[in-house]
Amino acid sequence: MSAEPAAPSSGAATVAVRADIARARRIVVKVGSSSVSGDAAHQIEPLVDALAGAHARGAEVVLVSSGAIATGMPHLRLDSRPADLATQQAAAAVGQNLLIYRYQQSLRRHAIVAGQVLLTAGDMADATPRSNAQRAMGRLLELGILPIVNENDTVATQEIRFGDNDRLAALVSELVGADVLVLLSDVDALYTRPPHEPGAVRIDDVPHGDDLAGVTFGDAGAAGVGTGGAGTKVAAARYAAAAGTPVLVTSTANVAAALAGAEVGTFFSAAPGA
Ligand code: GLU
């Protein structure tokens, strides 16, 4: 893992257990399309309140938010996620600024300024744009700005088709040297099988090295507006944990509890010494 923290660390903040999240200095929170668009757009306000609470106690907070395509869809008179790439990109171009506007309107209640950061997986893999992004993110955090990251959908052809922001969030966590990554979805935790199926058991903790043998996670988002699912969350959580960042997977409704260190969600411990 080659990431340098984006700015000088503002203090040691090892997150070994959930309760430590309440003291984490640098936090990346990822939210999915189905939590912040359409009928769920009202969740932006409580999400922002939780982020603002962490910001108020001095934490540096980065939000990775999907939802550009889903937010743009009604403006293109689309009832469902478009299948073709060009229309997805058009919807993202329309929806991204509206999404950021909604976040900024909500953050204004807490006197917090948002900074929009659009990245591609290609940027993160290429040393020069990666270091540019790292420097910009570090400066934004030093300035007390709350960066809101999404994929740069109009140029991210592969990502928009096959990618998901869970992976982007893990890469951003590595980029900024986050103390913890919180992956939010519509489900309160990971389960041993789809949670509506009989016999599904909640997974509370994933110690480093536990490969969750025998558990199969689906990839499709239930709401059909995004692309992520439990499988992409597990892959992203493993990546971040191997790079030294512990991960909590829980629901958007639980975000305030998660940031307060409550016993919610599924917690992936980081690799020791990573
Ligand atoms: N960047 C896409 C958006 O904001 C991601 C959607 C997805 O998760 O598939 O709409």
XYZ file of N, CA and C and ligand atoms in Angstrom:
832
model
N 0.843 -1.186 0.000
C 0.000 0.000 0.000
C 0.878 1.236 0.000
N 0.655 2.118 -0.938
C 1.591 3.216 -1.120
C 1.082 4.539 -0.572
N -0.093 4.536 0.034
C -0.675 5.829 0.407
C 0.080 6.498 1.544
N 0.332 7.753 1.373
C 0.776 8.607 2.471
C -0.476 9.314 2.959
N -0.595 9.554 4.269
C -1.745 10.348 4.702
C -1.758 11.689 3.982
N -2.945 12.207 3.690
C -3.059 13.416 2.885
C -2.604 14.676 3.626
N -2.536 14.606 4.931
C -2.105 15.766 5.697
C -1.483 15.226 6.968
N -0.684 16.038 7.668
C -0.120 15.538 8.908
C -1.228 15.040 9.829
N -1.006 13.892 10.425
C -2.023 13.336 11.308
C -2.257 14.279 12.476
N -3.531 14.447 12.814
C -3.834 15.356 13.913
C -3.915 14.606 15.242
N -3.303 13.458 15.335
C -3.272 12.735 16.608
C -3.559 11.271 16.390
N -2.941 10.432 17.218
C -3.157 9.001 17.066
C -4.603 8.679 17.372
N -5.185 7.803 16.608
C -6.594 7.477 16.809
C -6.853 6.067 16.339
N -6.172 5.129 16.971
C -6.356 3.742 16.551
C -7.780 3.305 16.873
N -8.448 2.796 15.882
C -9.813 2.301 16.080
C -9.722 0.772 16.111
N -9.705 0.233 17.326
C -9.594 -1.215 17.495
C -10.961 -1.859 17.683
N -11.875 -1.095 18.279
C -13.241 -1.587 18.506
C -14.209 -0.460 18.146
N -15.496 -0.785 18.049
C -16.483 0.220 17.627
C -16.449 1.489 18.485
N -16.306 1.316 19.808
C -16.366 2.486 20.700
C -15.305 3.521 20.332
N -14.188 3.066 19.751
C -13.114 3.994 19.381
C -13.530 4.932 18.251
N -14.566 4.561 17.500
C -14.996 5.422 16.381
C -15.400 6.805 16.898
N -15.906 6.860 18.122
C -16.318 8.145 18.701
C -15.142 9.100 18.879
N -13.906 8.549 18.851
C -12.710 9.388 19.012
C -11.860 9.433 17.745
N -12.317 8.813 16.671
C -11.521 8.776 15.438
C -11.285 10.191 14.927
N -10.085 10.444 14.437
C -9.748 11.790 13.968
C -10.152 11.989 12.510
N -9.954 10.971 11.714
C -10.226 11.128 10.283
C -11.157 9.998 9.847
N -12.332 10.382 9.372
C -13.406 9.414 9.115
C -13.874 9.543 7.666
N -13.972 8.420 6.983
C -14.601 8.401 5.654
C -15.938 7.677 5.788
N -16.999 8.322 5.344
C -18.342 7.729 5.364
C -18.804 7.604 3.918
N -19.299 6.408 3.558
C -19.811 6.207 2.198
C -21.302 5.906 2.248
N -22.047 6.608 1.419
C -23.497 6.390 1.362
C -23.895 6.054 -0.069
N -24.879 5.159 -0.211
C -25.276 4.673 -1.528
C -26.466 5.428 -2.105
N -26.672 5.231 -3.395
C -27.727 5.940 -4.126
C -29.099 5.776 -3.476
N -29.429 4.553 -3.068
C -30.790 4.301 -2.580
C -31.048 4.974 -1.236
N -29.987 5.462 -0.568
C -30.168 6.136 0.728
C -30.371 7.637 0.606
N -30.038 8.224 -0.547
C -30.045 9.692 -0.632
C -30.798 10.242 -1.841
N -31.471 9.364 -2.589
C -32.183 9.842 -3.785
C -33.633 9.381 -3.744
N -34.432 9.950 -4.621
C -35.839 9.563 -4.707
C -36.539 9.742 -3.366
N -37.308 8.731 -2.977
C -38.069 8.814 -1.729
C -37.173 8.893 -0.501
N -35.911 8.524 -0.673
C -34.990 8.512 0.473
C -34.202 9.813 0.615
N -34.481 10.811 -0.237
C -33.703 12.055 -0.173
C -33.825 12.729 1.194
N -34.932 12.445 1.908
C -35.088 13.033 3.248
C -34.027 12.528 4.228
N -33.333 11.441 3.855
C -32.289 10.929 4.756
C -31.026 11.789 4.726
N -30.938 12.698 3.743
C -29.746 13.551 3.666
C -29.596 14.366 4.953
N -30.716 14.878 5.446
C -30.632 15.769 6.612
C -30.091 15.054 7.869
N -30.674 13.911 8.272
C -30.088 13.228 9.436
C -28.664 12.727 9.185
N -28.364 12.358 7.938
C -26.983 11.958 7.628
C -26.038 13.135 7.867
N -26.415 14.294 7.333
C -25.589 15.492 7.499
C -25.467 15.852 8.992
N -26.550 15.696 9.737
C -26.489 16.002 11.178
C -25.450 15.120 11.869
N -25.414 13.848 11.490
C -24.442 12.938 12.107
C -23.013 13.311 11.712
N -22.810 13.644 10.438
C -21.474 14.055 9.991
C -21.054 15.343 10.692
N -22.019 16.252 10.835
C -21.731 17.537 11.482
C -21.374 17.326 12.956
N -21.984 16.327 13.585
C -21.660 16.022 14.979
C -20.209 15.603 15.122
N -19.748 14.769 14.208
C -18.341 14.335 14.237
C -17.423 15.525 13.928
N -17.813 16.327 12.964
C -17.045 17.519 12.591
C -16.935 18.474 13.789
N -18.026 18.609 14.530
C -18.050 19.545 15.667
C -17.107 19.111 16.784
N -16.862 17.812 16.921
C -15.931 17.381 17.963
C -14.492 17.356 17.452
N -14.273 17.859 16.240
C -12.920 18.027 15.729
C -12.479 16.965 14.746
N -13.352 16.015 14.422
C -12.969 14.995 13.444
C -12.928 15.597 12.044
N -12.070 15.046 11.209
C -12.043 15.402 9.795
C -12.887 14.358 9.077
N -13.897 14.820 8.367
C -14.888 13.911 7.785
C -14.877 14.040 6.267
N -14.821 12.900 5.592
C -14.954 12.842 4.138
C -16.209 12.028 3.842
N -17.077 12.542 2.994
C -18.260 11.787 2.566
C -18.041 11.304 1.138
N -18.198 10.009 0.916
C -18.227 9.471 -0.444
C -19.690 9.176 -0.736
N -20.274 9.901 -1.668
C -21.705 9.754 -1.927
C -21.974 9.343 -3.366
N -22.705 8.255 -3.522
C -23.309 7.908 -4.805
C -24.604 8.710 -4.929
N -25.324 8.489 -5.993
C -26.632 9.108 -6.110
C -26.751 10.106 -7.237
N -25.656 10.321 -7.990
C -25.747 11.284 -9.095
C -26.735 10.796 -10.160
N -26.580 9.547 -10.564
C -27.456 9.027 -11.625
C -28.910 9.014 -11.131
N -29.107 8.479 -9.929
C -30.472 8.360 -9.399
C -31.112 9.728 -9.191
N -30.323 10.725 -8.772
C -30.871 12.065 -8.563
C -31.192 12.733 -9.898
N -30.432 12.402 -10.926
C -30.675 13.000 -12.243
C -31.823 12.362 -13.003
N -32.158 11.111 -12.675
C -33.148 10.367 -13.464
C -34.480 11.092 -13.672
N -35.118 11.616 -12.617
C -36.418 12.262 -12.851
C -36.319 13.483 -13.766
N -35.170 14.131 -13.772
C -34.999 15.312 -14.625
C -34.839 14.930 -16.091
N -34.516 13.667 -16.328
C -34.470 13.138 -17.702
C -35.725 12.319 -17.988
N -36.708 12.427 -17.106
C -37.975 11.687 -17.207
C -37.744 10.179 -17.305
N -36.831 9.690 -16.487
C -36.545 8.256 -16.453
C -37.109 7.669 -15.165
N -37.819 6.535 -15.290
C -38.383 5.869 -14.109
C -37.431 4.852 -13.521
N -36.502 4.390 -14.353
C -35.567 3.391 -13.858
C -34.162 3.740 -14.351
N -33.182 3.118 -13.726
C -31.802 3.409 -14.077
C -31.574 3.089 -15.554
N -31.036 4.034 -16.337
C -30.845 3.772 -17.766
C -29.818 2.670 -17.988
N -30.022 1.896 -19.051
C -29.116 0.780 -19.324
C -27.880 1.239 -20.088
N -28.036 2.254 -20.927
C -26.894 2.629 -21.767
C -26.017 3.661 -21.073
N -24.744 3.543 -21.386
C -23.736 4.339 -20.690
C -23.925 5.839 -20.899
N -24.233 6.253 -22.136
C -24.341 7.687 -22.408
C -25.464 8.310 -21.593
N -26.592 7.599 -21.466
C -27.697 8.152 -20.684
C -27.366 8.132 -19.191
N -26.643 7.107 -18.732
C -26.182 7.104 -17.338
C -25.308 8.334 -17.079
N -24.415 8.612 -18.028
C -23.517 9.756 -17.861
C -24.290 11.071 -17.880
N -25.295 11.146 -18.767
C -26.113 12.360 -18.824
C -26.872 12.544 -17.510
N -27.438 11.450 -16.996
C -28.168 11.527 -15.726
C -27.232 11.943 -14.593
N -26.013 11.393 -14.599
C -25.039 11.742 -13.556
C -24.666 13.218 -13.639
N -24.511 13.727 -14.867
C -24.138 15.137 -15.033
C -25.233 16.054 -14.503
N -26.490 15.654 -14.708
C -27.621 16.445 -14.213
C -27.758 16.288 -12.698
N -27.589 15.057 -12.229
C -27.857 14.779 -10.816
C -26.757 15.203 -9.862
N -25.505 15.190 -10.308
C -24.402 15.443 -9.380
C -24.494 16.832 -8.747
N -24.764 17.852 -9.567
C -24.785 19.197 -8.980
C -25.994 19.394 -8.072
N -27.102 18.715 -8.413
C -28.277 18.810 -7.548
C -28.014 18.119 -6.206
N -27.328 16.990 -6.283
C -26.974 16.257 -5.065
C -26.075 17.111 -4.161
N -25.069 17.712 -4.764
C -24.150 18.557 -3.982
C -24.897 19.762 -3.420
N -25.795 20.319 -4.204
C -26.602 21.454 -3.732
C -27.400 21.044 -2.485
N -28.006 19.854 -2.557
C -28.791 19.392 -1.395
C -27.905 19.215 -0.173
N -26.730 18.619 -0.377
C -25.812 18.471 0.762
C -25.405 19.837 1.319
N -25.070 20.766 0.411
C -24.606 22.065 0.900
C -25.722 22.808 1.636
N -26.939 22.714 1.120
C -28.078 23.343 1.805
C -28.213 22.798 3.220
N -28.030 21.502 3.351
C -28.175 20.869 4.648
C -26.994 21.199 5.557
N -25.779 21.173 4.992
C -24.576 21.474 5.785
C -24.564 22.917 6.267
N -25.213 23.790 5.517
C -25.250 25.210 5.890
C -25.850 25.397 7.283
N -26.785 24.530 7.658
C -27.405 24.617 8.993
C -26.355 24.464 10.081
N -25.226 23.838 9.731
C -24.144 23.626 10.702
C -22.934 24.502 10.382
N -23.089 25.427 9.461
C -21.997 26.319 9.043
C -20.792 25.524 8.529
N -21.078 24.428 7.823
C -20.003 23.622 7.223
C -20.055 23.810 5.705
N -18.857 23.971 5.123
C -18.752 24.141 3.670
C -18.331 22.811 3.060
N -18.992 22.439 1.968
C -18.650 21.208 1.250
C -17.691 21.510 0.110
N -16.840 20.537 -0.213
C -15.992 20.629 -1.405
C -16.256 19.416 -2.277
N -16.561 19.641 -3.538
C -16.848 18.504 -4.429
C -15.551 17.947 -5.008
N -15.354 16.644 -4.876
C -14.167 15.973 -5.410
C -14.639 14.819 -6.290
N -14.342 14.891 -7.581
C -14.749 13.835 -8.517
C -13.511 13.078 -8.984
N -13.512 11.777 -8.769
C -12.341 10.949 -9.045
C -12.741 9.755 -9.904
N -11.743 9.169 -10.551
C -11.959 7.889 -11.229
C -10.975 6.879 -10.655
N -11.279 5.613 -10.855
C -10.348 4.567 -10.425
C -9.019 4.751 -11.140
N -9.085 5.200 -12.401
C -7.861 5.448 -13.154
C -7.008 6.522 -12.485
N -7.646 7.576 -11.992
C -6.905 8.631 -11.279
C -6.163 8.037 -10.089
N -6.846 7.140 -9.390
C -6.267 6.610 -8.153
C -5.103 5.662 -8.443
N -5.096 5.113 -9.665
C -4.043 4.152 -10.012
C -2.830 4.839 -10.635
N -2.980 6.117 -10.990
C -1.920 6.837 -11.693
C -1.273 7.823 -10.716
N 0.046 7.748 -10.589
C 0.742 8.476 -9.518
C 0.454 9.980 -9.526
N 0.452 10.613 -10.711
C 0.323 12.077 -10.723
C -1.074 12.545 -10.306
N -2.147 12.072 -10.948
C -3.465 12.511 -10.462
C -3.738 12.069 -9.029
N -3.202 10.910 -8.653
C -3.405 10.430 -7.283
C -2.785 11.406 -6.280
N -1.554 11.831 -6.568
C -0.911 12.735 -5.628
C -1.564 14.114 -5.661
N -2.086 14.523 -6.824
C -2.844 15.781 -6.881
C -4.090 15.697 -6.007
N -4.800 14.581 -6.125
C -6.024 14.405 -5.331
C -5.691 14.363 -3.841
N -4.597 13.691 -3.519
C -4.191 13.560 -2.119
C -3.872 14.937 -1.517
N -3.166 15.736 -2.283
C -2.810 17.073 -1.805
C -4.066 17.930 -1.630
N -4.955 17.877 -2.594
C -6.187 18.675 -2.512
C -7.046 18.232 -1.323
N -7.159 16.923 -1.131
C -7.972 16.429 -0.011
C -7.366 16.872 1.317
N -6.052 16.787 1.404
C -5.384 17.204 2.643
C -5.645 18.668 2.947
N -5.571 19.480 1.913
C -5.791 20.925 2.111
C -7.248 21.205 2.495
N -8.167 20.527 1.833
C -9.587 20.715 2.169
C -9.818 20.388 3.646
N -9.236 19.288 4.101
C -9.447 18.882 5.501
C -8.791 19.868 6.457
N -7.610 20.344 6.109
C -6.951 21.366 6.944
C -7.807 22.616 7.068
N -8.512 22.920 5.997
C -9.340 24.132 5.973
C -10.706 23.938 6.633
N -10.964 22.736 7.124
C -12.242 22.469 7.784
C -13.395 22.235 6.827
N -13.060 22.018 5.555
C -14.088 21.729 4.540
C -14.455 20.248 4.618
N -15.683 19.934 4.274
C -16.114 18.534 4.223
C -16.126 18.086 2.748
N -15.095 17.330 2.334
C -15.081 16.880 0.931
C -16.193 15.863 0.674
N -16.877 16.034 -0.444
C -17.887 15.059 -0.875
C -17.399 14.471 -2.194
N -17.090 13.179 -2.153
C -16.427 12.503 -3.262
C -17.430 11.649 -4.036
N -17.323 11.653 -5.342
C -18.062 10.711 -6.177
C -17.173 10.368 -7.356
N -17.569 9.364 -8.098
C -16.844 9.089 -9.329
C -17.127 10.178 -10.339
N -16.128 10.462 -11.142
C -16.309 11.419 -12.235
C -16.988 10.666 -13.374
N -18.307 10.577 -13.266
C -19.047 9.630 -14.100
C -18.973 9.910 -15.599
N -18.795 11.158 -15.990
C -18.803 11.427 -17.436
C -17.540 10.901 -18.116
N -16.490 10.618 -17.359
C -15.295 10.047 -17.996
C -15.011 8.619 -17.523
N -15.724 8.161 -16.480
C -15.395 6.870 -15.866
C -16.202 5.747 -16.496
N -15.862 5.403 -17.730
C -16.695 4.441 -18.445
C -16.763 3.079 -17.760
N -15.648 2.523 -17.400
C -15.672 1.203 -16.767
C -16.347 1.276 -15.404
N -15.989 2.319 -14.649
C -16.519 2.426 -13.294
C -18.039 2.532 -13.275
N -18.550 3.327 -14.187
C -19.992 3.546 -14.175
C -20.725 2.260 -14.539
N -20.069 1.412 -15.326
C -20.711 0.163 -15.736
C -20.524 -0.949 -14.713
N -19.290 -1.067 -14.217
C -19.005 -2.231 -13.374
C -18.635 -1.849 -11.949
N -18.298 -0.625 -11.754
C -17.757 -0.236 -10.457
C -18.865 0.120 -9.494
N -18.450 0.530 -8.348
C -19.381 0.964 -7.323
C -18.576 1.834 -6.373
N -19.240 2.660 -5.631
C -18.512 3.584 -4.775
C -17.986 2.942 -3.493
N -18.338 1.678 -3.230
C -17.724 1.007 -2.082
C -16.213 0.915 -2.308
N -15.857 0.512 -3.519
C -14.428 0.403 -3.836
C -13.771 1.786 -3.820
N -14.450 2.764 -4.402
C -13.904 4.122 -4.386
C -13.687 4.588 -2.953
N -14.634 4.285 -2.069
C -14.512 4.703 -0.669
C -13.302 4.052 0.002
N -13.043 2.784 -0.336
C -11.863 2.117 0.236
C -10.584 2.774 -0.277
N -10.570 3.132 -1.557
C -9.390 3.797 -2.121
C -9.195 5.182 -1.514
N -10.297 5.893 -1.289
C -10.209 7.223 -0.667
C -9.722 7.094 0.778
N -10.188 6.075 1.483
C -9.738 5.856 2.861
C -8.234 5.645 2.909
N -7.749 4.876 1.962
C -6.307 4.636 1.889
C -5.584 5.940 1.537
N -6.155 6.681 0.592
C -5.538 7.932 0.131
C -5.360 8.921 1.266
N -6.360 9.045 2.114
C -6.306 10.057 3.187
C -5.816 9.474 4.507
N -5.506 8.172 4.528
C -5.061 7.564 5.786
C -6.146 7.632 6.849
N -7.365 7.220 6.490
C -8.505 7.334 7.418
C -8.333 6.419 8.628
N -8.825 6.864 9.761
C -8.836 6.039 10.979
C -9.950 5.014 10.931
N -11.003 5.323 10.205
C -12.110 4.373 10.067
C -12.891 4.698 8.795
N -13.428 3.662 8.193
C -14.327 3.798 7.040
C -15.689 3.251 7.458
N -16.735 4.033 7.231
C -18.103 3.591 7.547
C -18.853 3.450 6.229
N -19.257 2.220 5.910
C -19.986 1.940 4.659
C -21.463 1.795 4.988
N -22.274 2.690 4.444
C -23.705 2.707 4.765
C -24.527 2.137 3.608
N -25.621 1.461 3.967
C -26.550 0.964 2.944
C -27.940 0.922 3.567
N -28.843 0.149 2.975
C -30.190 0.041 3.544
C -30.283 -1.045 4.606
N -29.230 -1.809 4.773
C -29.255 -2.967 5.679
C -28.370 -2.664 6.885
N -28.808 -3.089 8.078
C -28.129 -2.670 9.312
C -26.781 -3.336 9.539
N -26.520 -4.447 8.835
C -25.274 -5.190 9.044
C -25.139 -6.204 7.912
N -24.032 -6.918 7.903
C -23.896 -8.053 6.989
C -24.498 -9.287 7.646
N -25.056 -10.144 6.832
C -25.683 -11.380 7.310
C -25.081 -12.573 6.571
N -25.250 -13.739 7.162
C -24.674 -14.954 6.569
C -25.384 -15.365 5.289
N -26.550 -14.812 5.052
C -27.281 -15.000 3.798
C -28.202 -13.791 3.655
N -28.856 -13.590 2.508
C -29.716 -12.408 2.385
C -30.630 -12.283 3.603
N -30.690 -11.102 4.227
C -31.311 -10.963 5.546
C -32.781 -11.350 5.613
N -33.495 -11.325 4.464
C -34.908 -11.716 4.496
C -35.072 -13.231 4.474
N -33.988 -13.965 4.239
C -34.106 -15.425 4.159
C -34.056 -16.045 5.554
N -34.814 -17.131 5.752
C -34.750 -17.791 7.051
C -33.327 -18.289 7.331
N -32.941 -18.190 8.573
C -31.614 -18.693 8.950
C -30.504 -17.676 8.779
N -30.831 -16.468 8.296
C -29.791 -15.447 8.147
C -29.329 -14.997 9.533
N -28.031 -15.015 9.738
C -27.473 -14.627 11.038
C -26.599 -13.399 10.834
N -26.758 -12.429 11.731
C -25.986 -11.193 11.657
C -24.513 -11.476 11.953
N -23.644 -10.868 11.174
C -22.204 -11.000 11.428
C -21.780 -9.757 12.198
N -21.357 -9.930 13.448
C -21.006 -8.770 14.276
C -19.587 -8.280 14.010
N -18.663 -9.211 14.020
C -17.253 -8.828 13.918
C -16.542 -9.700 12.908
N -15.643 -9.080 12.159
C -14.793 -9.827 11.237
C -13.349 -9.540 11.637
N -12.765 -10.419 12.441
C -11.375 -10.197 12.837
C -10.465 -10.248 11.618
N -9.315 -9.569 11.697
C -8.392 -9.614 10.564
C -8.005 -11.070 10.281
N -8.057 -11.463 9.023
C -7.690 -12.825 8.644
C -8.892 -13.748 8.517
N -10.046 -13.335 9.040
C -11.267 -14.151 8.886
C -11.746 -13.998 7.444
N -11.749 -15.076 6.693
C -12.129 -14.959 5.279
C -13.620 -15.224 5.063
N -14.402 -15.261 6.144
C -15.857 -15.451 6.054
C -16.177 -16.668 5.183
N -15.450 -17.734 5.424
C -15.606 -18.952 4.615
C -17.048 -19.443 4.673
N -17.551 -19.821 3.547
C -18.895 -20.391 3.486
C -20.002 -19.365 3.369
N -19.649 -18.084 3.427
C -20.681 -17.045 3.315
C -20.615 -16.476 1.899
N -21.761 -16.421 1.222
C -21.809 -15.862 -0.129
C -22.623 -14.582 -0.101
N -22.047 -13.518 -0.606
C -22.737 -12.227 -0.585
C -23.173 -11.849 -1.985
N -24.394 -11.309 -2.088
C -24.889 -10.857 -3.385
C -24.331 -9.497 -3.731
N -24.349 -9.174 -5.019
C -23.801 -7.895 -5.453
C -24.854 -6.860 -5.813
N -26.074 -7.293 -6.073
C -27.062 -6.346 -6.585
C -27.675 -5.518 -5.467
N -27.790 -4.231 -5.707
C -28.487 -3.368 -4.767
C -29.983 -3.614 -4.859
N -30.658 -3.734 -3.726
C -32.081 -4.091 -3.723
C -32.937 -3.022 -4.393
N -32.563 -1.749 -4.267
C -33.406 -0.678 -4.774
C -33.267 -0.475 -6.283
N -32.234 -1.050 -6.883
C -32.076 -0.984 -8.327
C -31.603 0.363 -8.850
N -31.218 1.284 -7.986
C -30.748 2.581 -8.476
C -29.232 2.709 -8.413
N -28.574 1.874 -7.626
C -27.117 1.872 -7.564
C -26.604 0.536 -8.048
N -25.314 0.284 -7.804
C -24.765 -0.981 -8.286
C -24.167 -1.825 -7.173
N -24.029 -1.277 -5.981
C -23.340 -2.009 -4.917
C -24.266 -2.974 -4.205
N -23.696 -3.796 -3.352
C -24.454 -4.744 -2.542
C -23.538 -5.262 -1.452
N -23.986 -6.315 -0.752
C -23.169 -6.834 0.340
C -21.801 -7.288 -0.171
N -21.776 -7.895 -1.373
C -20.512 -8.402 -1.912
C -19.496 -7.296 -2.140
N -19.944 -6.173 -2.691
C -19.003 -5.081 -2.944
C -18.552 -4.450 -1.626
N -19.434 -4.489 -0.611
C -19.046 -3.948 0.692
C -17.980 -4.817 1.342
N -18.148 -6.125 1.251
C -17.153 -7.032 1.828
C -15.804 -6.846 1.120
N -15.833 -6.756 -0.206
C -14.572 -6.586 -0.950
C -13.897 -5.270 -0.564
N -14.689 -4.204 -0.468
C -14.125 -2.900 -0.102
C -13.611 -2.916 1.328
N -14.368 -3.544 2.221
C -13.959 -3.601 3.628
C -12.661 -4.380 3.774
N -12.534 -5.461 3.037
C -11.291 -6.250 3.101
C -10.108 -5.431 2.608
N -10.339 -4.695 1.516
C -9.249 -3.879 0.954
C -8.800 -2.839 1.978
N -9.777 -2.105 2.530
C -9.435 -1.038 3.481
C -8.780 -1.624 4.724
N -9.321 -2.724 5.233
C -8.770 -3.325 6.459
C -7.338 -3.791 6.231
N -7.071 -4.357 5.043
C -5.697 -4.805 4.735
C -4.748 -3.612 4.657
N -5.283 -2.447 4.252
C -4.472 -1.235 4.145
C -4.371 -0.501 5.484
N -4.997 -1.026 6.527
C -4.835 -0.449 7.862
C -6.017 0.333 8.382
N -7.109 0.385 7.625
C -8.283 1.140 8.074
C -9.402 0.175 8.466
N -9.841 0.173 9.732
C -10.986 -0.656 10.102
C -12.261 -0.136 9.446
N -13.238 -1.009 9.331
C -14.449 -0.666 8.568
C -15.687 -1.089 9.341
N -16.672 -0.210 9.380
C -17.977 -0.562 9.932
C -18.997 -0.538 8.800
N -19.729 -1.640 8.640
C -20.781 -1.725 7.618
C -22.117 -1.676 8.345
N -22.925 -0.646 8.063
C -24.232 -0.560 8.718
C -25.200 0.223 7.832
N -26.367 0.551 8.381
C -27.381 1.243 7.579
C -27.247 2.757 7.725
N -27.775 3.464 6.758
C -27.776 4.934 6.825
C -28.553 5.391 8.060
N -29.614 4.670 8.407
C -30.396 5.036 9.595
C -29.562 4.947 10.873
N -28.498 4.143 10.841
C -27.652 3.953 12.029
C -26.438 4.870 12.064
N -26.338 5.823 11.137
C -25.054 6.538 11.025
C -24.694 7.301 12.300
N -25.659 7.940 12.940
C -25.329 8.700 14.152
C -24.830 7.755 15.238
N -25.499 6.631 15.393
C -25.064 5.643 16.393
C -23.674 5.121 16.051
N -23.442 4.857 14.765
C -22.133 4.339 14.347
C -21.024 5.325 14.691
N -21.248 6.612 14.391
C -20.209 7.616 14.641
C -20.050 7.899 16.132
N -21.059 7.524 16.932
C -20.955 7.674 18.390
C -20.316 6.442 19.029
N -19.961 5.444 18.221
C -19.274 4.269 18.752
C -20.204 3.201 19.303
N -21.470 3.242 18.908
C -22.435 2.261 19.421
C -22.210 0.888 18.783
N -22.799 -0.111 19.427
C -22.628 -1.509 18.981
C -23.581 -1.820 17.834
N -23.342 -1.224 16.692
C -24.184 -1.477 15.520
C -23.318 -2.033 14.390
N -23.960 -2.665 13.418
C -23.292 -3.044 12.187
C -22.309 -4.197 12.316
N -21.548 -4.352 11.240
C -20.508 -5.382 11.165
C -19.161 -4.673 11.150
N -18.273 -5.052 12.083
C -16.997 -4.350 12.244
C -15.842 -5.223 11.748
N -15.103 -4.692 10.781
C -13.902 -5.369 10.253
C -12.665 -4.753 10.924
N -11.930 -5.564 11.657
C -10.692 -5.060 12.261
C -9.617 -4.883 11.198
N -8.766 -3.875 11.403
C -7.679 -3.619 10.463
C -6.541 -4.613 10.665
N -5.771 -4.810 9.603
C -4.578 -5.649 9.706
C -3.614 -5.008 10.682
N -3.080 -5.772 11.645
C -2.143 -5.169 12.586
C -0.892 -4.690 11.855
N -0.478 -3.482 12.177
C 0.771 -2.956 11.630
C 0.730 -2.538 10.176
N -0.473 -2.505 9.567
C -0.553 -2.135 8.138
C -0.315 -0.647 7.961
N -21.276 7.395 -9.412
C -22.558 6.785 -9.536
C -23.637 7.743 -9.043
O -23.352 8.614 -8.276
C -22.538 5.519 -8.738
C -23.823 4.796 -8.738
C -23.688 3.398 -8.239
O -23.421 3.187 -7.049
O -23.820 2.527 -9.045
O -24.761 7.637 -9.454
